[in-house]
Tab-separated table of C-alpha atoms in Angstrom:
chain	number	residue	atom	x	y	z
A	12	UNK	CA	3.890	67.526	124.582
A	13	UNK	CA	4.906	71.580	124.912
A	14	UNK	CA	4.311	71.155	128.942
A	15	UNK	CA	6.952	68.420	128.871
A	16	UNK	CA	9.554	70.004	126.807
A	17	UNK	CA	9.010	72.947	129.067
A	18	UNK	CA	9.769	70.974	132.096
A	19	UNK	CA	13.212	69.797	130.755
A	20	UNK	CA	16.404	72.005	131.271
A	21	UNK	CA	16.586	74.395	128.360
A	22	UNK	CA	20.040	74.439	128.144
A	23	UNK	CA	23.384	72.482	129.359
A	24	UNK	CA	25.479	73.631	131.938
A	25	UNK	CA	29.371	74.375	131.464
A	26	UNK	CA	30.176	71.293	133.155
A	27	UNK	CA	28.106	68.999	131.252
A	28	UNK	CA	29.912	70.637	128.107
A	29	UNK	CA	33.169	70.366	129.395
A	30	UNK	CA	32.348	66.516	130.411
A	31	UNK	CA	30.513	66.035	126.546
A	32	UNK	CA	34.374	67.534	125.270
A	33	UNK	CA	36.279	65.112	127.242
A	34	UNK	CA	34.287	62.170	126.600
A	35	UNK	CA	34.569	62.862	122.984
A	36	UNK	CA	38.437	63.050	123.203
A	37	UNK	CA	38.686	59.752	125.212
A	38	UNK	CA	36.325	57.769	122.637
A	39	UNK	CA	39.018	58.844	119.819
A	40	UNK	CA	42.442	58.598	122.075
A	41	UNK	CA	41.759	55.496	124.084
A	42	UNK	CA	41.846	53.078	120.974
A	43	UNK	CA	45.162	54.742	120.107
A	44	UNK	CA	46.182	53.131	123.788
A	45	UNK	CA	44.553	50.446	124.090
A	46	UNK	CA	45.062	48.953	120.615
A	47	UNK	CA	48.763	48.474	120.205
A	48	UNK	CA	49.662	46.707	116.981
A	49	UNK	CA	47.799	48.663	114.461
A	50	UNK	CA	48.385	51.422	112.425
A	51	UNK	CA	44.719	52.543	112.318
A	52	UNK	CA	44.636	51.859	108.389
A	53	UNK	CA	41.214	53.593	107.557
A	54	UNK	CA	42.348	51.889	103.944
A	55	UNK	CA	39.991	51.451	101.911
A	56	UNK	CA	41.383	48.189	100.626
A	57	UNK	CA	39.282	47.214	103.709
A	58	UNK	CA	35.767	46.196	102.463
A	59	UNK	CA	38.181	45.011	98.965
A	60	UNK	CA	40.149	42.558	100.704
A	61	UNK	CA	36.753	41.043	102.118
A	62	UNK	CA	34.813	41.095	98.484
A	63	UNK	CA	38.237	39.340	96.874
A	64	UNK	CA	37.960	37.039	99.523
A	65	UNK	CA	33.976	36.122	99.038
A	66	UNK	CA	34.420	36.521	95.191
A	67	UNK	CA	37.793	36.065	93.878
A	68	UNK	CA	36.771	36.476	90.334
A	69	UNK	CA	35.531	39.677	90.676
A	70	UNK	CA	37.044	42.432	88.763
A	71	UNK	CA	36.646	45.683	90.479
A	72	UNK	CA	38.601	47.422	87.663
A	73	UNK	CA	35.385	47.460	85.394
A	74	UNK	CA	35.565	51.287	86.527
A	75	UNK	CA	38.504	53.067	87.986
A	76	UNK	CA	38.199	56.472	89.859
A	77	UNK	CA	37.984	59.382	87.459
A	78	UNK	CA	41.027	60.844	89.424
A	79	UNK	CA	43.222	59.545	92.346
A	80	UNK	CA	45.445	61.668	94.544
A	81	UNK	CA	48.954	60.769	93.646
A	82	UNK	CA	50.041	60.005	96.847
A	83	UNK	CA	49.028	59.937	101.040
A	84	UNK	CA	50.301	63.450	101.168
A	85	UNK	CA	48.072	65.114	98.635
A	86	UNK	CA	45.077	62.773	99.820
A	87	UNK	CA	45.797	64.159	103.444
A	88	UNK	CA	45.634	67.817	102.444
A	89	UNK	CA	42.538	67.371	100.508
A	90	UNK	CA	40.955	65.601	103.361
A	91	UNK	CA	42.309	68.571	105.585
A	92	UNK	CA	40.773	71.148	102.760
A	93	UNK	CA	37.299	69.183	102.941
A	94	UNK	CA	37.679	69.593	107.092
A	95	UNK	CA	38.816	73.055	106.935
A	96	UNK	CA	35.779	74.290	104.408
A	97	UNK	CA	33.365	72.736	106.813
A	98	UNK	CA	35.027	74.204	110.107
A	99	UNK	CA	35.327	77.620	108.355
A	100	UNK	CA	31.754	77.586	107.655
A	101	UNK	CA	30.644	76.292	110.892
A	102	UNK	CA	32.961	78.910	112.900
A	103	UNK	CA	31.739	81.783	110.365
A	104	UNK	CA	28.154	81.305	110.759
A	105	UNK	CA	28.529	80.816	114.716
A	106	UNK	CA	30.359	84.070	114.810
A	107	UNK	CA	27.699	85.505	112.750
A	108	UNK	CA	25.019	84.050	115.082
A	109	UNK	CA	26.752	85.084	118.378
A	110	UNK	CA	27.575	88.650	117.014
A	111	UNK	CA	23.822	89.317	116.155
A	112	UNK	CA	22.869	88.109	119.475
A	113	UNK	CA	25.136	90.487	121.224
A	114	UNK	CA	23.699	93.203	118.948
A	115	UNK	CA	20.182	92.514	119.826
A	116	UNK	CA	21.218	92.460	123.490
A	117	UNK	CA	22.805	95.808	123.495
A	118	UNK	CA	20.176	97.450	121.696
A	119	UNK	CA	17.404	98.779	124.011
A	120	UNK	CA	14.682	98.418	121.323
A	121	UNK	CA	14.861	94.742	121.422
B	20	UNK	CA	1.393	54.557	101.904
B	21	UNK	CA	1.712	57.960	103.838
B	22	UNK	CA	4.624	59.244	105.367
B	23	UNK	CA	4.314	57.904	108.530
B	24	UNK	CA	3.724	54.537	107.518
B	25	UNK	CA	6.670	54.717	105.530
B	26	UNK	CA	8.668	55.980	108.635
B	27	UNK	CA	6.985	53.066	110.748
B	28	UNK	CA	8.487	50.534	108.057
B	29	UNK	CA	11.592	52.184	107.905
B	30	UNK	CA	11.637	51.819	111.774
B	31	UNK	CA	11.804	47.611	111.336
B	32	UNK	CA	15.095	48.474	109.614
B	33	UNK	CA	16.846	49.370	113.157
B	34	UNK	CA	15.702	46.134	114.474
B	35	UNK	CA	18.381	43.981	112.490
B	36	UNK	CA	20.859	47.008	113.083
B	37	UNK	CA	20.511	45.959	116.552
B	38	UNK	CA	21.090	42.393	116.219
B	39	UNK	CA	23.453	42.992	113.631
B	40	UNK	CA	25.343	44.488	116.353
B	41	UNK	CA	24.937	41.915	118.806
B	42	UNK	CA	26.175	39.197	116.465
B	43	UNK	CA	28.995	41.465	115.161
B	44	UNK	CA	30.904	41.815	118.375
B	45	UNK	CA	31.602	37.645	117.759
B	46	UNK	CA	33.329	38.374	114.763
B	47	UNK	CA	36.402	40.650	115.654
B	48	UNK	CA	37.345	43.126	112.751
B	49	UNK	CA	40.898	41.995	111.513
B	50	UNK	CA	40.259	44.182	108.454
B	51	UNK	CA	40.428	48.004	108.112
B	52	UNK	CA	37.300	49.850	107.501
B	53	UNK	CA	35.986	52.213	105.235
B	54	UNK	CA	32.813	54.487	104.921
B	55	UNK	CA	32.131	54.557	101.499
B	56	UNK	CA	31.874	51.582	98.916
B	57	UNK	CA	34.992	52.320	96.627
B	58	UNK	CA	34.509	52.596	92.981
B	59	UNK	CA	34.191	49.781	91.321
B	60	UNK	CA	33.596	47.389	93.949
B	61	UNK	CA	29.706	47.107	93.014
B	62	UNK	CA	29.092	45.298	89.959
B	63	UNK	CA	27.309	47.145	87.123
B	64	UNK	CA	23.440	46.213	87.935
B	65	UNK	CA	23.777	46.930	91.607
B	66	UNK	CA	25.579	50.306	91.085
B	67	UNK	CA	22.622	51.128	88.345
B	68	UNK	CA	20.029	49.900	90.806
B	69	UNK	CA	21.047	51.916	93.833
B	70	UNK	CA	21.278	55.041	91.315
B	71	UNK	CA	17.461	54.406	90.584
B	72	UNK	CA	16.791	53.943	94.282
B	73	UNK	CA	18.446	57.010	95.508
B	74	UNK	CA	17.181	59.164	92.322
B	75	UNK	CA	13.661	59.954	93.526
B	76	UNK	CA	15.007	60.658	97.175
B	77	UNK	CA	17.119	63.341	95.297
B	78	UNK	CA	14.335	64.547	93.122
B	79	UNK	CA	12.298	65.249	96.404
B	80	UNK	CA	15.501	66.419	98.298
B	81	UNK	CA	15.951	69.331	95.724
B	82	UNK	CA	12.355	70.049	96.016
B	83	UNK	CA	12.516	70.510	99.899
B	84	UNK	CA	15.709	72.514	99.751
B	85	UNK	CA	14.393	75.031	97.403
B	86	UNK	CA	11.001	74.966	99.234
B	87	UNK	CA	13.286	75.857	102.249
B	88	UNK	CA	15.167	78.552	100.612
B	89	UNK	CA	12.116	80.232	99.443
B	90	UNK	CA	9.718	79.835	102.133
B	91	UNK	CA	12.341	80.242	105.207
B	92	UNK	CA	15.298	82.169	103.978
B	93	UNK	CA	16.296	82.766	106.949
B	94	UNK	CA	17.188	79.278	107.628
B	95	UNK	CA	20.012	79.110	104.885
B	96	UNK	CA	22.276	80.023	108.030
B	97	UNK	CA	21.441	76.606	109.538
B	98	UNK	CA	21.395	74.938	106.657
B	99	UNK	CA	24.926	75.940	105.718
B	100	UNK	CA	25.930	74.647	109.520
B	101	UNK	CA	24.053	71.590	108.806
B	102	UNK	CA	26.127	70.773	105.366
B	103	UNK	CA	29.483	72.047	107.285
B	104	UNK	CA	28.988	69.935	109.882
B	105	UNK	CA	28.618	66.977	107.269
B	106	UNK	CA	32.003	68.106	105.774
B	107	UNK	CA	33.895	68.480	108.448
B	108	UNK	CA	32.658	65.171	110.246
B	109	UNK	CA	32.788	62.889	107.071
B	110	UNK	CA	36.659	63.791	106.264
B	111	UNK	CA	37.845	62.876	109.587
B	112	UNK	CA	39.484	59.344	109.909
B	113	UNK	CA	39.024	58.749	113.674
B	114	UNK	CA	40.945	55.509	115.255
B	115	UNK	CA	38.257	52.998	116.719
B	116	UNK	CA	38.795	50.125	119.126
B	117	UNK	CA	38.687	47.447	116.474
B	118	UNK	CA	42.099	49.144	115.391
B	119	UNK	CA	40.861	50.511	112.367
B	120	UNK	CA	39.535	53.897	111.311
B	121	UNK	CA	36.457	54.909	110.121
B	122	UNK	CA	34.457	58.077	109.271
B	123	UNK	CA	31.481	59.748	111.632
B	124	UNK	CA	28.864	61.150	108.955
B	125	UNK	CA	27.691	64.240	110.902
B	126	UNK	CA	24.085	63.695	109.192
B	127	UNK	CA	22.109	63.417	112.231
B	128	UNK	CA	22.274	67.352	112.850
B	129	UNK	CA	20.746	68.262	109.665
B	130	UNK	CA	18.481	65.571	109.871
B	131	UNK	CA	17.058	66.830	113.070
B	132	UNK	CA	17.359	70.534	111.840
B	133	UNK	CA	15.626	69.902	108.305
B	134	UNK	CA	14.387	66.275	108.269
B	135	UNK	CA	15.918	63.426	105.745
B	136	UNK	CA	15.273	64.659	102.337
B	137	UNK	CA	17.129	67.925	102.914
B	138	UNK	CA	20.260	65.856	104.354
B	139	UNK	CA	20.293	63.529	101.267
B	140	UNK	CA	21.353	66.744	99.380
B	141	UNK	CA	23.780	67.897	101.765
B	142	UNK	CA	25.235	64.348	102.176
B	143	UNK	CA	25.624	63.656	98.587
B	144	UNK	CA	27.242	66.987	97.912
B	145	UNK	CA	30.056	65.648	100.232
B	146	UNK	CA	30.073	62.016	98.661
B	147	UNK	CA	30.783	64.125	95.442
B	148	UNK	CA	33.334	66.073	96.456
B	149	UNK	CA	34.807	62.822	98.385
B	150	UNK	CA	34.364	60.735	94.816
B	151	UNK	CA	36.083	63.456	92.478
B	152	UNK	CA	38.762	64.878	94.765
B	153	UNK	CA	40.089	62.307	97.012
B	154	UNK	CA	39.098	59.175	95.246
B	155	UNK	CA	37.134	57.846	98.515
B	156	UNK	CA	33.968	56.167	96.968
B	157	UNK	CA	33.168	56.928	93.019
B	158	UNK	CA	30.515	57.806	90.871
B	159	UNK	CA	29.386	54.295	90.026
B	160	UNK	CA	28.871	53.521	93.570
B	161	UNK	CA	27.411	57.158	94.172
B	162	UNK	CA	23.872	55.773	94.193
B	163	UNK	CA	24.454	53.157	97.204
B	164	UNK	CA	26.811	55.662	98.907
B	165	UNK	CA	24.142	58.259	99.044
B	166	UNK	CA	21.434	55.585	99.880
B	167	UNK	CA	23.559	54.859	103.070
B	168	UNK	CA	25.201	57.709	104.475
B	169	UNK	CA	23.054	60.622	102.856
B	170	UNK	CA	19.400	59.270	102.453
B	171	UNK	CA	19.106	55.577	104.371
B	172	UNK	CA	20.497	56.686	107.642
B	173	UNK	CA	19.031	59.867	107.994
B	174	UNK	CA	15.589	58.512	107.158
B	175	UNK	CA	15.794	55.657	109.792
B	176	UNK	CA	17.265	58.343	112.225
B	177	UNK	CA	14.259	60.713	111.456
B	178	UNK	CA	12.130	57.518	112.382
B	179	UNK	CA	13.738	57.471	115.519
B	180	UNK	CA	13.752	61.256	116.091
B	181	UNK	CA	9.892	61.245	115.304
B	182	UNK	CA	9.203	58.346	118.029
B	183	UNK	CA	11.161	59.903	120.718
B	184	UNK	CA	9.814	63.373	120.073
B	185	UNK	CA	7.869	64.292	123.350
B	186	UNK	CA	8.553	61.151	125.140
B	187	UNK	CA	12.329	61.516	125.785
B	188	UNK	CA	14.157	64.476	126.662
B	189	UNK	CA	14.954	66.534	124.007
B	190	UNK	CA	18.890	66.164	124.450
B	191	UNK	CA	18.703	62.451	124.940
B	192	UNK	CA	16.591	62.383	121.777
B	193	UNK	CA	19.028	64.551	119.609
B	194	UNK	CA	22.137	61.735	121.022
B	195	UNK	CA	20.344	58.673	120.059
B	196	UNK	CA	19.173	60.587	116.592
B	197	UNK	CA	22.941	61.216	115.629
B	198	UNK	CA	23.973	58.082	116.705
B	199	UNK	CA	21.499	55.786	114.777
B	200	UNK	CA	22.247	57.984	111.665
B	201	UNK	CA	25.958	57.005	112.083
B	202	UNK	CA	25.491	53.613	112.877
B	203	UNK	CA	22.755	52.795	110.256
B	204	UNK	CA	24.763	54.266	107.558
B	205	UNK	CA	27.212	51.674	108.064
B	206	UNK	CA	24.360	48.653	108.093
B	207	UNK	CA	23.045	49.575	105.182
B	208	UNK	CA	26.571	49.716	103.319
B	209	UNK	CA	26.964	46.108	104.976
B	210	UNK	CA	23.425	44.896	103.675
B	211	UNK	CA	24.716	46.728	100.039
B	212	UNK	CA	27.723	44.465	99.767
B	213	UNK	CA	26.212	41.385	100.995
B	214	UNK	CA	23.441	41.617	98.662
B	215	UNK	CA	26.054	42.251	95.647
B	216	UNK	CA	28.359	39.656	97.178
B	217	UNK	CA	26.541	36.647	98.903
B	218	UNK	CA	28.899	34.319	100.176
B	219	UNK	CA	29.025	31.274	98.321
B	220	UNK	CA	28.282	28.738	100.936
B	221	UNK	CA	26.603	30.808	103.561
B	222	UNK	CA	25.024	33.353	101.163
B	223	UNK	CA	23.443	36.820	102.149
B	224	UNK	CA	23.563	36.253	106.157
B	225	UNK	CA	26.806	34.751	106.117
B	226	UNK	CA	28.292	37.737	103.957
B	227	UNK	CA	26.222	40.144	106.142
B	228	UNK	CA	27.764	38.840	109.117
B	229	UNK	CA	31.295	39.567	107.673
B	230	UNK	CA	31.161	42.928	106.491
B	231	UNK	CA	29.175	43.988	109.596
B	232	UNK	CA	32.248	42.706	111.401
B	233	UNK	CA	34.433	45.116	109.274
B	234	UNK	CA	31.921	48.347	109.080
B	235	UNK	CA	29.485	48.070	111.962
B	236	UNK	CA	31.567	47.450	115.001
B	237	UNK	CA	34.311	49.756	114.238
B	238	UNK	CA	31.525	52.590	113.838
B	239	UNK	CA	29.887	52.084	117.625
B	240	UNK	CA	32.293	54.125	119.813
B	241	UNK	CA	32.555	56.933	116.622
B	242	UNK	CA	28.765	56.904	116.520
B	243	UNK	CA	28.572	57.484	120.253
B	244	UNK	CA	31.310	60.434	120.210
B	245	UNK	CA	29.337	61.906	117.064
B	246	UNK	CA	26.063	61.677	119.070
B	247	UNK	CA	27.642	63.584	121.747
B	248	UNK	CA	29.104	66.323	119.528
B	249	UNK	CA	25.701	66.705	118.079
B	250	UNK	CA	24.192	67.280	121.368
B	251	UNK	CA	26.680	69.963	122.079
B	252	UNK	CA	26.087	71.844	118.946
B	253	UNK	CA	22.250	71.543	119.096
B	254	UNK	CA	22.600	72.972	122.591
B	255	UNK	CA	25.159	75.768	120.989
B	256	UNK	CA	22.270	76.501	118.367
B	257	UNK	CA	19.862	76.977	121.222
B	258	UNK	CA	22.036	79.294	122.860
B	259	UNK	CA	22.956	81.661	119.503
B	260	UNK	CA	20.475	80.716	117.041
B	261	UNK	CA	17.105	81.273	119.114
B	262	UNK	CA	15.005	82.513	116.602
B	263	UNK	CA	15.322	79.786	113.619
B	264	UNK	CA	15.296	76.798	116.123
B	265	UNK	CA	12.063	78.183	117.282
B	266	UNK	CA	11.092	78.501	114.123
B	267	UNK	CA	11.900	74.927	113.268
B	268	UNK	CA	9.956	74.033	116.432
B	269	UNK	CA	12.908	72.861	118.196
B	270	UNK	CA	13.162	75.256	120.737
B	271	UNK	CA	10.174	76.534	123.137
B	272	UNK	CA	9.077	80.387	122.639
């Protein structure tokens, strides 16, 4: 198994990385232009609507969220906060790793 | 049953997944989709059931995280990275070809690095954040949502990862694993809803197809994007975190 792994390219080239990023952006952007008559509601009424259709008598109010954001703006802010927290962590750790690598390379001992 | 046998059983779940995707194309999803089952949208019995199913995985997960941090403290960097990745991706609502939006899961990366049980804890932390602060998902449905996103998807994906290990180029394997972790999450959500709400006429399968049309089809392009992104991160880790990746057996020395 190790010999098989050794035969593989060690790392992706810059071209492939750029291609990957372009593909990700396109996968997210194309729907916005192809599907015209939609607001892309990610709304959570979704599954709920289907449930209501299948089981009209089901009462989902037997328990409700402990706290709900007062509106869309606050909700967006909290989602942005979640993404920012993760993004800061990722950026910090990658920065640390890059710095560590640079320090190792500039030190003649290692 | 040994761990490997259990993995092989979990692989069987992938078959209905693929079949479901095939069938679901026939049901254009008109309704918007969401990742998590909302608070109150499982009856009490099912909510308790999924909590009980998730509980042993959480216990094993806690033990594994603790073990990782004591035995390989240097891996806490990558552990934080895997957690951050789940946090970012599960916060993003991304438009899809069905005209609705959905979230990626971000669980594939952690599954490859640390296995499904550790990811079970990382994913559950993200789910608790969303249930308490953003009112996405809920506490009653936390067990069910953890079983789909944090535990079940990663478990199936880990089976795929182990199966392809050494047989496919590692980047192909990383892509497929992340794709499966993402998509399997939604197939499990679909099954959970179909179990709780079987169609009065067409039964479990009828409901399953309805929910699959809502959840799984929307997810396919997002799962592809997540697969590519995970490959890019994996590549960046091999470049920058060589020592850690070698210690995890993910890079040749």
